[in-house]
Short mmCIF file of C-alpha atoms and ligand atoms in Angstrom, two decimals:
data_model
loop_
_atom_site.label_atom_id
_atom_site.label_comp_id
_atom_site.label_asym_id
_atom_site.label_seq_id
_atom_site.Cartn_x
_atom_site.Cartn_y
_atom_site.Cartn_z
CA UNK A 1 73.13 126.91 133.03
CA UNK A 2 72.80 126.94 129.26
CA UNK A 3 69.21 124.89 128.68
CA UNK A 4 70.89 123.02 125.72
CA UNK A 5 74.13 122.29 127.63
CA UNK A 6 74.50 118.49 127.71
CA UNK A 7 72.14 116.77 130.33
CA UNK A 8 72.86 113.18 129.79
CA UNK A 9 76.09 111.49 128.73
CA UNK A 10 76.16 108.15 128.31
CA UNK A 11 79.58 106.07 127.58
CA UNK A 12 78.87 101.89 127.50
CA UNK A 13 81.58 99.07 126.60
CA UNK A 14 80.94 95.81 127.65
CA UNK A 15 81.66 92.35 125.33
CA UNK A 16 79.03 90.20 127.37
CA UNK A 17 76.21 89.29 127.76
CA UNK A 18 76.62 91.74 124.51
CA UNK A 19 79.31 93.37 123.06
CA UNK A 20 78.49 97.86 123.56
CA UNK A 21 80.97 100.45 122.50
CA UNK A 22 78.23 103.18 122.63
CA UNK A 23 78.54 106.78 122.74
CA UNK A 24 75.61 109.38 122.96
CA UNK A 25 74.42 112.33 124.76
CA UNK A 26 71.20 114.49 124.91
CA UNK A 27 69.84 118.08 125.72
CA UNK A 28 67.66 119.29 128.01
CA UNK A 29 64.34 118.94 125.58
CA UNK A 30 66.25 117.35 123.05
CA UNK A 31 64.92 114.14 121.38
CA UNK A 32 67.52 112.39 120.24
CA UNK A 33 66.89 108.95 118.27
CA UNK A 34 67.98 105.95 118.67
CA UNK A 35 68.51 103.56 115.78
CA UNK A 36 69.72 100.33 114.32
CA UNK A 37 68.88 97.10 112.89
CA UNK A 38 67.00 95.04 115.03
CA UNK A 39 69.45 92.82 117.57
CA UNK A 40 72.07 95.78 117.66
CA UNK A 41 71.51 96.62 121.10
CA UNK A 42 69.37 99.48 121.47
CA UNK A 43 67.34 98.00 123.96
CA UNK A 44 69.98 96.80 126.03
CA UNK A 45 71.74 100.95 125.61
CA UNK A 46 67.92 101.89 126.61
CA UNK A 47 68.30 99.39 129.97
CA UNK A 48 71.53 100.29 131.01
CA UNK A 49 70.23 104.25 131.38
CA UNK A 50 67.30 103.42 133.33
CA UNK A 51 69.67 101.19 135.69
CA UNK A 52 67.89 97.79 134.19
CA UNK A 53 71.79 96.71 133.40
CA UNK A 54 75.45 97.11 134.07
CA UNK A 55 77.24 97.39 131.77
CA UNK A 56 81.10 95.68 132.44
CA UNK A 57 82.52 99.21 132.00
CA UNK A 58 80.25 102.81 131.93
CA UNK A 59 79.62 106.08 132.68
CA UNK A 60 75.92 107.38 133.15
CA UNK A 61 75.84 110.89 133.86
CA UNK A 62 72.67 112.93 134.53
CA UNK A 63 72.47 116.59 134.89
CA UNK A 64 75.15 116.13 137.95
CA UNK A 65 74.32 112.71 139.08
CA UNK A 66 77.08 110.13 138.08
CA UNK A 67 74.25 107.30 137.97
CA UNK A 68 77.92 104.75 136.59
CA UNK A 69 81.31 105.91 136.83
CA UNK A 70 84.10 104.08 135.26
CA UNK A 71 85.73 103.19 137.96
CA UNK A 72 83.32 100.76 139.00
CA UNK A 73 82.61 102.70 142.16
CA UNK A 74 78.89 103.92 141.58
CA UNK A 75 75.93 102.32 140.48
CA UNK A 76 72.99 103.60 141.01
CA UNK A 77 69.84 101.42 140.91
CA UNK A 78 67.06 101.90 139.10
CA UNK A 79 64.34 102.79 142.01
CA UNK A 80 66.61 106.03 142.49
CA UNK A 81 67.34 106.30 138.81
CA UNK A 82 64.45 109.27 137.94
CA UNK A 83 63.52 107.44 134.46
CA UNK A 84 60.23 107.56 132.87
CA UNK A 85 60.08 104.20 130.24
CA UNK A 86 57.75 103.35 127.77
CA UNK A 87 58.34 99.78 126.22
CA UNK A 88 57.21 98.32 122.90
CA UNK A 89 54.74 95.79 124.71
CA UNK A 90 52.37 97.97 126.76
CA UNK A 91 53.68 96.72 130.15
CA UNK A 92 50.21 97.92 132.08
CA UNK A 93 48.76 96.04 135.39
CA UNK A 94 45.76 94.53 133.73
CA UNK A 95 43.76 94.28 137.04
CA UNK A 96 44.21 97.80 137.92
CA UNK A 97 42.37 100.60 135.94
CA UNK A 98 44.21 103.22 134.44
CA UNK A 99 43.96 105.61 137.01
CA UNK A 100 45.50 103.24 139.49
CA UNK A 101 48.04 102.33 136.59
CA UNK A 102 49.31 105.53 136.83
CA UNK A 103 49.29 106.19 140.60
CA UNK A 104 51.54 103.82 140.93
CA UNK A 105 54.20 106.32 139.53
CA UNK A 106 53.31 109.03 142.36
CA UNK A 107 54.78 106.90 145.20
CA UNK A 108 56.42 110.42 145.70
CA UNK A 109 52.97 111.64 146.05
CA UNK A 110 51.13 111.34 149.17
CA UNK A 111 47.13 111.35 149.58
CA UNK A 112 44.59 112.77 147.82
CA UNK A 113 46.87 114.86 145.50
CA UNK A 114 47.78 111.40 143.98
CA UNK A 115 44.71 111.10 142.73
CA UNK A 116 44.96 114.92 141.33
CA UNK A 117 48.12 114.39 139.25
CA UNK A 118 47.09 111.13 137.90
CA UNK A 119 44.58 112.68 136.46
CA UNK A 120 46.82 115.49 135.29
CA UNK A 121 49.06 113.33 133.20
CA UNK A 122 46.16 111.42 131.94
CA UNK A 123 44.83 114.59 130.68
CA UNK A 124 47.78 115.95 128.86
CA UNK A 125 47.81 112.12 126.99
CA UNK A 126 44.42 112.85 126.37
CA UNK A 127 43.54 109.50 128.25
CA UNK A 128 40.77 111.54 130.82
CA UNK A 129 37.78 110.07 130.39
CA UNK A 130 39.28 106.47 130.11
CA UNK A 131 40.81 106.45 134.10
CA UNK A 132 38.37 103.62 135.15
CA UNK A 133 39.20 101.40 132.07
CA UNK A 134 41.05 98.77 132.74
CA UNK A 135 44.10 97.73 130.05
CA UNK A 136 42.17 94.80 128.54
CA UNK A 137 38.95 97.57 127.72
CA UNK A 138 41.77 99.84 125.50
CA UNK A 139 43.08 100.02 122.16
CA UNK A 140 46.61 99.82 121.48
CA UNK A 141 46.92 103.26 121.05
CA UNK A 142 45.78 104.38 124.31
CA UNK A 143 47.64 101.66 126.01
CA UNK A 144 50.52 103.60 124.97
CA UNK A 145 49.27 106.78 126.09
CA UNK A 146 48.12 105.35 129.41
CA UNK A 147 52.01 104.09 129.22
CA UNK A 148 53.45 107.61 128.68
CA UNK A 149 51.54 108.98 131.17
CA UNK A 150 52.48 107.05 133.61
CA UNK A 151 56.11 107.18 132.73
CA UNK A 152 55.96 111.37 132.48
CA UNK A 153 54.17 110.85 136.32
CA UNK A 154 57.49 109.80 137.97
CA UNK A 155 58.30 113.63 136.91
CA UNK A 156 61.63 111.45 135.45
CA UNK A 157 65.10 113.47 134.23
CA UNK A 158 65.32 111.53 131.07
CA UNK A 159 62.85 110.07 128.90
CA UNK A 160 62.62 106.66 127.10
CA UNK A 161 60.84 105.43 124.56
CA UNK A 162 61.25 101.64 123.21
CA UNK A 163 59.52 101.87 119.91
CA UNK A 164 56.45 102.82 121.61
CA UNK A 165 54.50 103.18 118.25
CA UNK A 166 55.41 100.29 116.72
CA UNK A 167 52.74 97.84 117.30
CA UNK A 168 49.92 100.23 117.06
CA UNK A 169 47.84 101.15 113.43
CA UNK A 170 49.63 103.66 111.26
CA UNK A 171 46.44 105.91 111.75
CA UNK A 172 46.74 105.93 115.53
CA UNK A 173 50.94 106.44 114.94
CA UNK A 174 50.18 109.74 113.30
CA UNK A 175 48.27 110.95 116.00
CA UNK A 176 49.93 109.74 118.30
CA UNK A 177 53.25 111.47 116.35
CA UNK A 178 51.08 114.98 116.92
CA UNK A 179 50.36 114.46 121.02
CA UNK A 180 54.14 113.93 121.31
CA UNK A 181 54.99 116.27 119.25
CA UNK A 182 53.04 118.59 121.90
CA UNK A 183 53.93 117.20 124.91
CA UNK A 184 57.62 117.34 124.15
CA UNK A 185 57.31 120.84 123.61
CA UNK A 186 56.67 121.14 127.13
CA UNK A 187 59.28 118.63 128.68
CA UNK A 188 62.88 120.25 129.31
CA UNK A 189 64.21 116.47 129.80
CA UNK A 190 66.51 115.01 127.14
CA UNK A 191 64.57 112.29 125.58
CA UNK A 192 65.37 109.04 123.87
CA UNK A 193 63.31 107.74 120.65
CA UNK A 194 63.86 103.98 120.05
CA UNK A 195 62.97 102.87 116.22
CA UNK A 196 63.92 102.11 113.10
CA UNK A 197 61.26 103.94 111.33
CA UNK A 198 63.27 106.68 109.69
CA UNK A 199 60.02 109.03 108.94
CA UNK A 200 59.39 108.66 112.94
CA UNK A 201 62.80 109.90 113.19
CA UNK A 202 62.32 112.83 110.80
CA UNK A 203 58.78 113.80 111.94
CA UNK A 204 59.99 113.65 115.80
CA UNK A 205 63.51 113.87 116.37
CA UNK A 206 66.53 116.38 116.66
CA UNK A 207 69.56 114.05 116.77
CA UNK A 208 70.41 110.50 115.76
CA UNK A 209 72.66 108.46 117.22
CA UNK A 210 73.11 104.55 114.70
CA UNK A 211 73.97 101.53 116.22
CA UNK A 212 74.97 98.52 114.79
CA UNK A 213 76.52 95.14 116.48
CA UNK A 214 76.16 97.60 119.87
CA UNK A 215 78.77 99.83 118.13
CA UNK A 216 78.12 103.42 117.89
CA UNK A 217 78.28 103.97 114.19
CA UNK A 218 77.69 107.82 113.92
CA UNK A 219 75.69 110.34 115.55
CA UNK A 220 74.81 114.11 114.92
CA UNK A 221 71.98 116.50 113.99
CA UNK A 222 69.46 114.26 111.89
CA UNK A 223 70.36 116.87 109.01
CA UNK A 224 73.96 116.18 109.47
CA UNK A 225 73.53 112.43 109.58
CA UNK A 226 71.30 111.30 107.13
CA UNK A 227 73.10 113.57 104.83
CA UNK A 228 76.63 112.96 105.33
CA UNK A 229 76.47 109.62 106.18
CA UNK A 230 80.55 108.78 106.81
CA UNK A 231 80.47 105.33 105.21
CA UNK A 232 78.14 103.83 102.14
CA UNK A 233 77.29 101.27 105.37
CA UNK A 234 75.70 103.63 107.32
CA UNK A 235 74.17 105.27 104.47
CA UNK A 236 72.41 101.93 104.02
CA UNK A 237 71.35 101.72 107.52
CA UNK A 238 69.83 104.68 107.70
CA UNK A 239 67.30 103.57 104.54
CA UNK A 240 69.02 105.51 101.82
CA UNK A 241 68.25 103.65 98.45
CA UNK A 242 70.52 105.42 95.81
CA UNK A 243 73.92 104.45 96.60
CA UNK A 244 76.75 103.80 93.88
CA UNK A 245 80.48 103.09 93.41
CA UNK A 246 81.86 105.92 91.06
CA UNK A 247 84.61 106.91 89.93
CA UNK A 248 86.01 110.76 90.91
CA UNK A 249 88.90 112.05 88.52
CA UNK A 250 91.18 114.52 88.63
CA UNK A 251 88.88 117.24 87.17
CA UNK A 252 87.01 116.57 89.99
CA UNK A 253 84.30 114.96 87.47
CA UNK A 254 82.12 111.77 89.27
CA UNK A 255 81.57 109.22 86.53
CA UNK A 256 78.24 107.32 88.17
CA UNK A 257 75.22 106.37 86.53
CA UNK A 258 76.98 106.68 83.16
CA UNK A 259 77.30 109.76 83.08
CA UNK A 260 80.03 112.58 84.23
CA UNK A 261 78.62 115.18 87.18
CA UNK A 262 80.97 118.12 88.10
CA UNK A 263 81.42 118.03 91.91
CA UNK A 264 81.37 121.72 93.28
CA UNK A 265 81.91 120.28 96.72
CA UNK A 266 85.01 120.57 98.99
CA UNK A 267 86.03 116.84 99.73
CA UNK A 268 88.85 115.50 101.73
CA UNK A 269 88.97 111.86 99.21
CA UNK A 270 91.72 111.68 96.62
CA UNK A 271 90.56 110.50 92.76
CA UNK A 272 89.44 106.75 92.20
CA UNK A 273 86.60 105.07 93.63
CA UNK A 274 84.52 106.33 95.32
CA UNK A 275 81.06 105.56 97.12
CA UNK A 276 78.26 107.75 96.00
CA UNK A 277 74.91 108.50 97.57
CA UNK A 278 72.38 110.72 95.84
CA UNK A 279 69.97 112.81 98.26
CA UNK A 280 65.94 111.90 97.34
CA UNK A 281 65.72 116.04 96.93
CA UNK A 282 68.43 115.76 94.12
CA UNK A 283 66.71 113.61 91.73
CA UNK A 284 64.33 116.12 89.64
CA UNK A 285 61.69 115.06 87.33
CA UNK A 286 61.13 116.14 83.85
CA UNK A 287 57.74 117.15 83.44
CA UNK A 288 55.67 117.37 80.67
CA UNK A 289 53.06 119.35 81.97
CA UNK A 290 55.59 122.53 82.64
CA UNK A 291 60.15 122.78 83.02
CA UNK A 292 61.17 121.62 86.23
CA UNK A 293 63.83 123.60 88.02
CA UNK A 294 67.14 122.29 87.01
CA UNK A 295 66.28 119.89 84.59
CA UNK A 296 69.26 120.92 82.71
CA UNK A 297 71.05 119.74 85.17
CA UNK A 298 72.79 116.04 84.50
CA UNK A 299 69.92 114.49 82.34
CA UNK A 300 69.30 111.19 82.83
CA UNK A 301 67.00 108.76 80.59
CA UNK A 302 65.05 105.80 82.65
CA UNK A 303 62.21 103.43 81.92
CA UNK A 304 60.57 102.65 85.07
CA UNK A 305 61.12 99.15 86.23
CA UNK A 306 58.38 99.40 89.32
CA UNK A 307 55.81 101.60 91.19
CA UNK A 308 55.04 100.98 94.62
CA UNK A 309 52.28 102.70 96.67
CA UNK A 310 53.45 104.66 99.73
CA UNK A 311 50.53 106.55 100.96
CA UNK A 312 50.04 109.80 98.89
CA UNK A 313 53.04 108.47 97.00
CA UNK A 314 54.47 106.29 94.27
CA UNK A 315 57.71 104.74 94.88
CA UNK A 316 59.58 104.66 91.54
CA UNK A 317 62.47 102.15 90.84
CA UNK A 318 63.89 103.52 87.62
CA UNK A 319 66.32 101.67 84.85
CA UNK A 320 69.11 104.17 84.15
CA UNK A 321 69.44 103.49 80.20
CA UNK A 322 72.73 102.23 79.27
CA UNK A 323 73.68 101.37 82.78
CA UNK A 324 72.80 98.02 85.25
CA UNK A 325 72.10 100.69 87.57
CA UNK A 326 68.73 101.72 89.11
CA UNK A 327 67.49 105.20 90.71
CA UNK A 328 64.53 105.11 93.74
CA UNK A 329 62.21 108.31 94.22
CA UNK A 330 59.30 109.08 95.33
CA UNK A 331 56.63 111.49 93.70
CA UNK A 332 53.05 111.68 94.11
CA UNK A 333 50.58 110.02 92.57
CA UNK A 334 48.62 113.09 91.59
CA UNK A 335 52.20 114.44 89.58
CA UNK A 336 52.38 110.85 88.43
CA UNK A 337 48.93 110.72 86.93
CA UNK A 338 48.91 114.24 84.90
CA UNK A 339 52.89 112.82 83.51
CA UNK A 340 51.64 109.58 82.67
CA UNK A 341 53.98 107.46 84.57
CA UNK A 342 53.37 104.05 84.18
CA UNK A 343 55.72 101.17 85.25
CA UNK A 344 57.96 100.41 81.58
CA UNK A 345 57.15 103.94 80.17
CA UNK A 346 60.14 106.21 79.43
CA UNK A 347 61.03 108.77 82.32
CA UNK A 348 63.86 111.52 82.24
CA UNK A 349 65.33 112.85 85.30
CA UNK A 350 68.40 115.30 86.42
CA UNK A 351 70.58 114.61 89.06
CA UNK A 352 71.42 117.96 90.79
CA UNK A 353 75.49 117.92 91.67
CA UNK A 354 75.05 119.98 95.26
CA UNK A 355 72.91 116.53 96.44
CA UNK A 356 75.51 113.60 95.95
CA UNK A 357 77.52 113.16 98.63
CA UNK A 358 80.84 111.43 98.64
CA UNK A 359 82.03 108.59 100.64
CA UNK A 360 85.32 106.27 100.96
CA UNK A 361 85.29 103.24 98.24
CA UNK A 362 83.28 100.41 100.10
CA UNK A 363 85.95 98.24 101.24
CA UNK A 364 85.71 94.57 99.68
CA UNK A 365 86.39 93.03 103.22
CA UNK A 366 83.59 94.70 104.82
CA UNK A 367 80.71 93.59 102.71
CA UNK A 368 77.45 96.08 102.71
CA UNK A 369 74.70 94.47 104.98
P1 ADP B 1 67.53 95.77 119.89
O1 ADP B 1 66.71 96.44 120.94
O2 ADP B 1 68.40 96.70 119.11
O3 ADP B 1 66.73 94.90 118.98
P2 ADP B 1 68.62 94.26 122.12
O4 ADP B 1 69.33 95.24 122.97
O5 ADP B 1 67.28 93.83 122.57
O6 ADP B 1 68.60 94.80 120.62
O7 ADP B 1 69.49 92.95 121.98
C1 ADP B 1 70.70 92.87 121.32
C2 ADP B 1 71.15 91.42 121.27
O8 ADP B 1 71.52 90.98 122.54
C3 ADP B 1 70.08 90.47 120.81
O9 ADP B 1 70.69 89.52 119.98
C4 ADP B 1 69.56 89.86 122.10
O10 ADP B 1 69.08 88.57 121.86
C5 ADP B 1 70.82 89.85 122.95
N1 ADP B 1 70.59 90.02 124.38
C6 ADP B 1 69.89 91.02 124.97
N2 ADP B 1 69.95 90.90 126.30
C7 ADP B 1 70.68 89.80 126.57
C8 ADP B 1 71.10 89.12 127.76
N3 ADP B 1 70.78 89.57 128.98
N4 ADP B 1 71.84 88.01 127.62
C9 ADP B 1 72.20 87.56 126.42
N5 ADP B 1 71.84 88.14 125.27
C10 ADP B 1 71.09 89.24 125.33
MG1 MG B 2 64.68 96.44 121.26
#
């Protein structure tokens, strides 16, 4: 069998407790990401997998075990549901050490050797020399890798994560972005990333599946998705700043921003109004140091309205001259420093045609979120 083919397919509708119309699937080492504003279900999606819920109407497939059919026939609970979970909230025994925290996944594991792959997974979470600590004696951070370990020591078929790097320091995220990032490599399980931390999703994921009101809104490649987001909705869901109503004429010209952009793009939407998002990578800053590439390109004069530290970064809000519009970017604060950029100074930028993507006119009866 094909590694990639399709390992688990998951189909959920249900209108209590919650209403679910979800949709996804995953790969064989394929982490696929799970997103959505907080309350949209994810958890819930996360619980009916691992046999935690039922939903009214599913189908849970794994490799070839129907773990929910449709028909209403088959449910299969979670003790013979192979699921490895890691939660948000550590979920550790605190009176028994780490060692015996993990154990308690090897019930399939008899003696001695229990001992041996304990120590195993604790190794490859880099949690060794921490197996007589009890939870209470850890940081946050190793909770969670005490929590993954024990979750990869049920040797599960699927993987899932519940934002299992949210409440820990962004330091200990980063690293703890890298140890995935190497364990994964070696885990041919699909696996399921819960968060709404879209650079989480970037750094570690492969596909992205958006939910909203437990409604599968669209899912793809993380490429495809974040950008050609169908709607300007899910455009905003997914964190994108730089959206716009436009107008597309005839001469396929996109008046936005107040100016006119050439689209070289096929597109299936007829002239009008249109929703417009512009890609971070299109917006291109003049320099004065030395000509950026493209700069030519659909000039734009700003004054910059705000300048936010991200990290390494400045986030720019920018005034579009002659427009109630505004234009977010980031650029960092070592290019900001030799261009003098300094919040109400005057900033040209070019908008670069291949990186604005069209979308339906936002419908007035479906307000943006
Ligand atoms: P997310 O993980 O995306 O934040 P959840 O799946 O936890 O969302 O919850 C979605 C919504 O359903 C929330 O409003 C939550 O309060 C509600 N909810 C979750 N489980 C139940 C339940 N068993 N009964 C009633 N409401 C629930
Ligand atoms: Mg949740």
């Amino acid at each position: 069998m094909d590694d990639k083919a399709i390992t688990l397919q998951v189909r959920l509708t249900q209108t209590v407790p919650i209403a679910l119309d979800v949709q996804l699937q995953c790969g064989k080492g394929e982490m696929l990401a799970l997103t959505g504003p907080s309350g949209s279900g994810k958890t819930t999606v996360l619980r009916c997998i691992a046999g935690l819920h039922r939903a009214a109407n599913g189908m849970v497939k794994c490799n070839d075990q129907v773990w929910q059919d449709r028909q209403g026939k088959t449910f299969i609970g979670a003790q013979q549901r192979r699921v490895g979970l890691v939660f948000q909230q550590y979920a550790l025994f605190p009176h028994l050490n780490v060692l015996q925290n993990v154990a308690i996944a090897l019930s399939h594991v008899k003696g001695q050797d229990k001992k041996t792959k304990a120590m195993h997974w604790l190794s490859l979470t880099n949690m060794s020399g921490m197996h007589d600590k009890r939870p209470a004696q850890l940081s946050g951070g190793q909770r969670q890798r005490v929590a993954l370990a024990r979750a990869l020591a049920r040797e599960p078929d699927v993987l899932l994560l519940d934002e299992p790097f949210s409440a820990v320091d962004q330091l200990t995220r980063e690293k703890l972005y890298r140890e995935l990032a190497l364990i994964r490599s070696n885990l041919n399980i699909p696996m399921i990333l819960v968060t709404h931390d879209m650079l989480e999703v970037q750094q570690l994921a492969d596909s992205l599946c958006l939910i909203h009101h437990g409604k599968t809104l669209q899912s793809g490649s993380i490429n495809d998705v974040m950008r050609k987001p169908e709607t300007a909705r899910i455009a905003r869901l997914l964190g994108h700043k730089n959206i716009y109503t436009a107008n597309l004429n005839a001469n396929k010209q996109l008046h936005v921003l107040g100016t006119r952009i050439d689209i070289h793009q096929q597109t299936a939407l007829g002239t009008g109004p249109v929703s417009v998002l512009i890609e971070p990578s299109a917006i291109i800053m003049h320099r004065n140091d030395r000509p950026s590439n493209g700069e030519r390109e659909n000039p734009l004069s700003t004054q910059v309205n705000e300048m936010v530290a991200m990290g390494e970064d400045w986030l720019l809000k920018l005034d579009v001259l002659g427009t109630n519009e505004q234009i977010s970017f980031r650029v960092s604060r070592h290019v900001a420093a030799r261009n003098n950029i300094e919040t109400n100074g005057k900033l040209k930028v070019s908008i670069l045609s291949e990186g604005i993507h069209l979308m339906p006119a936002a419908q007035a009866t479906s307000p943006l979120p």
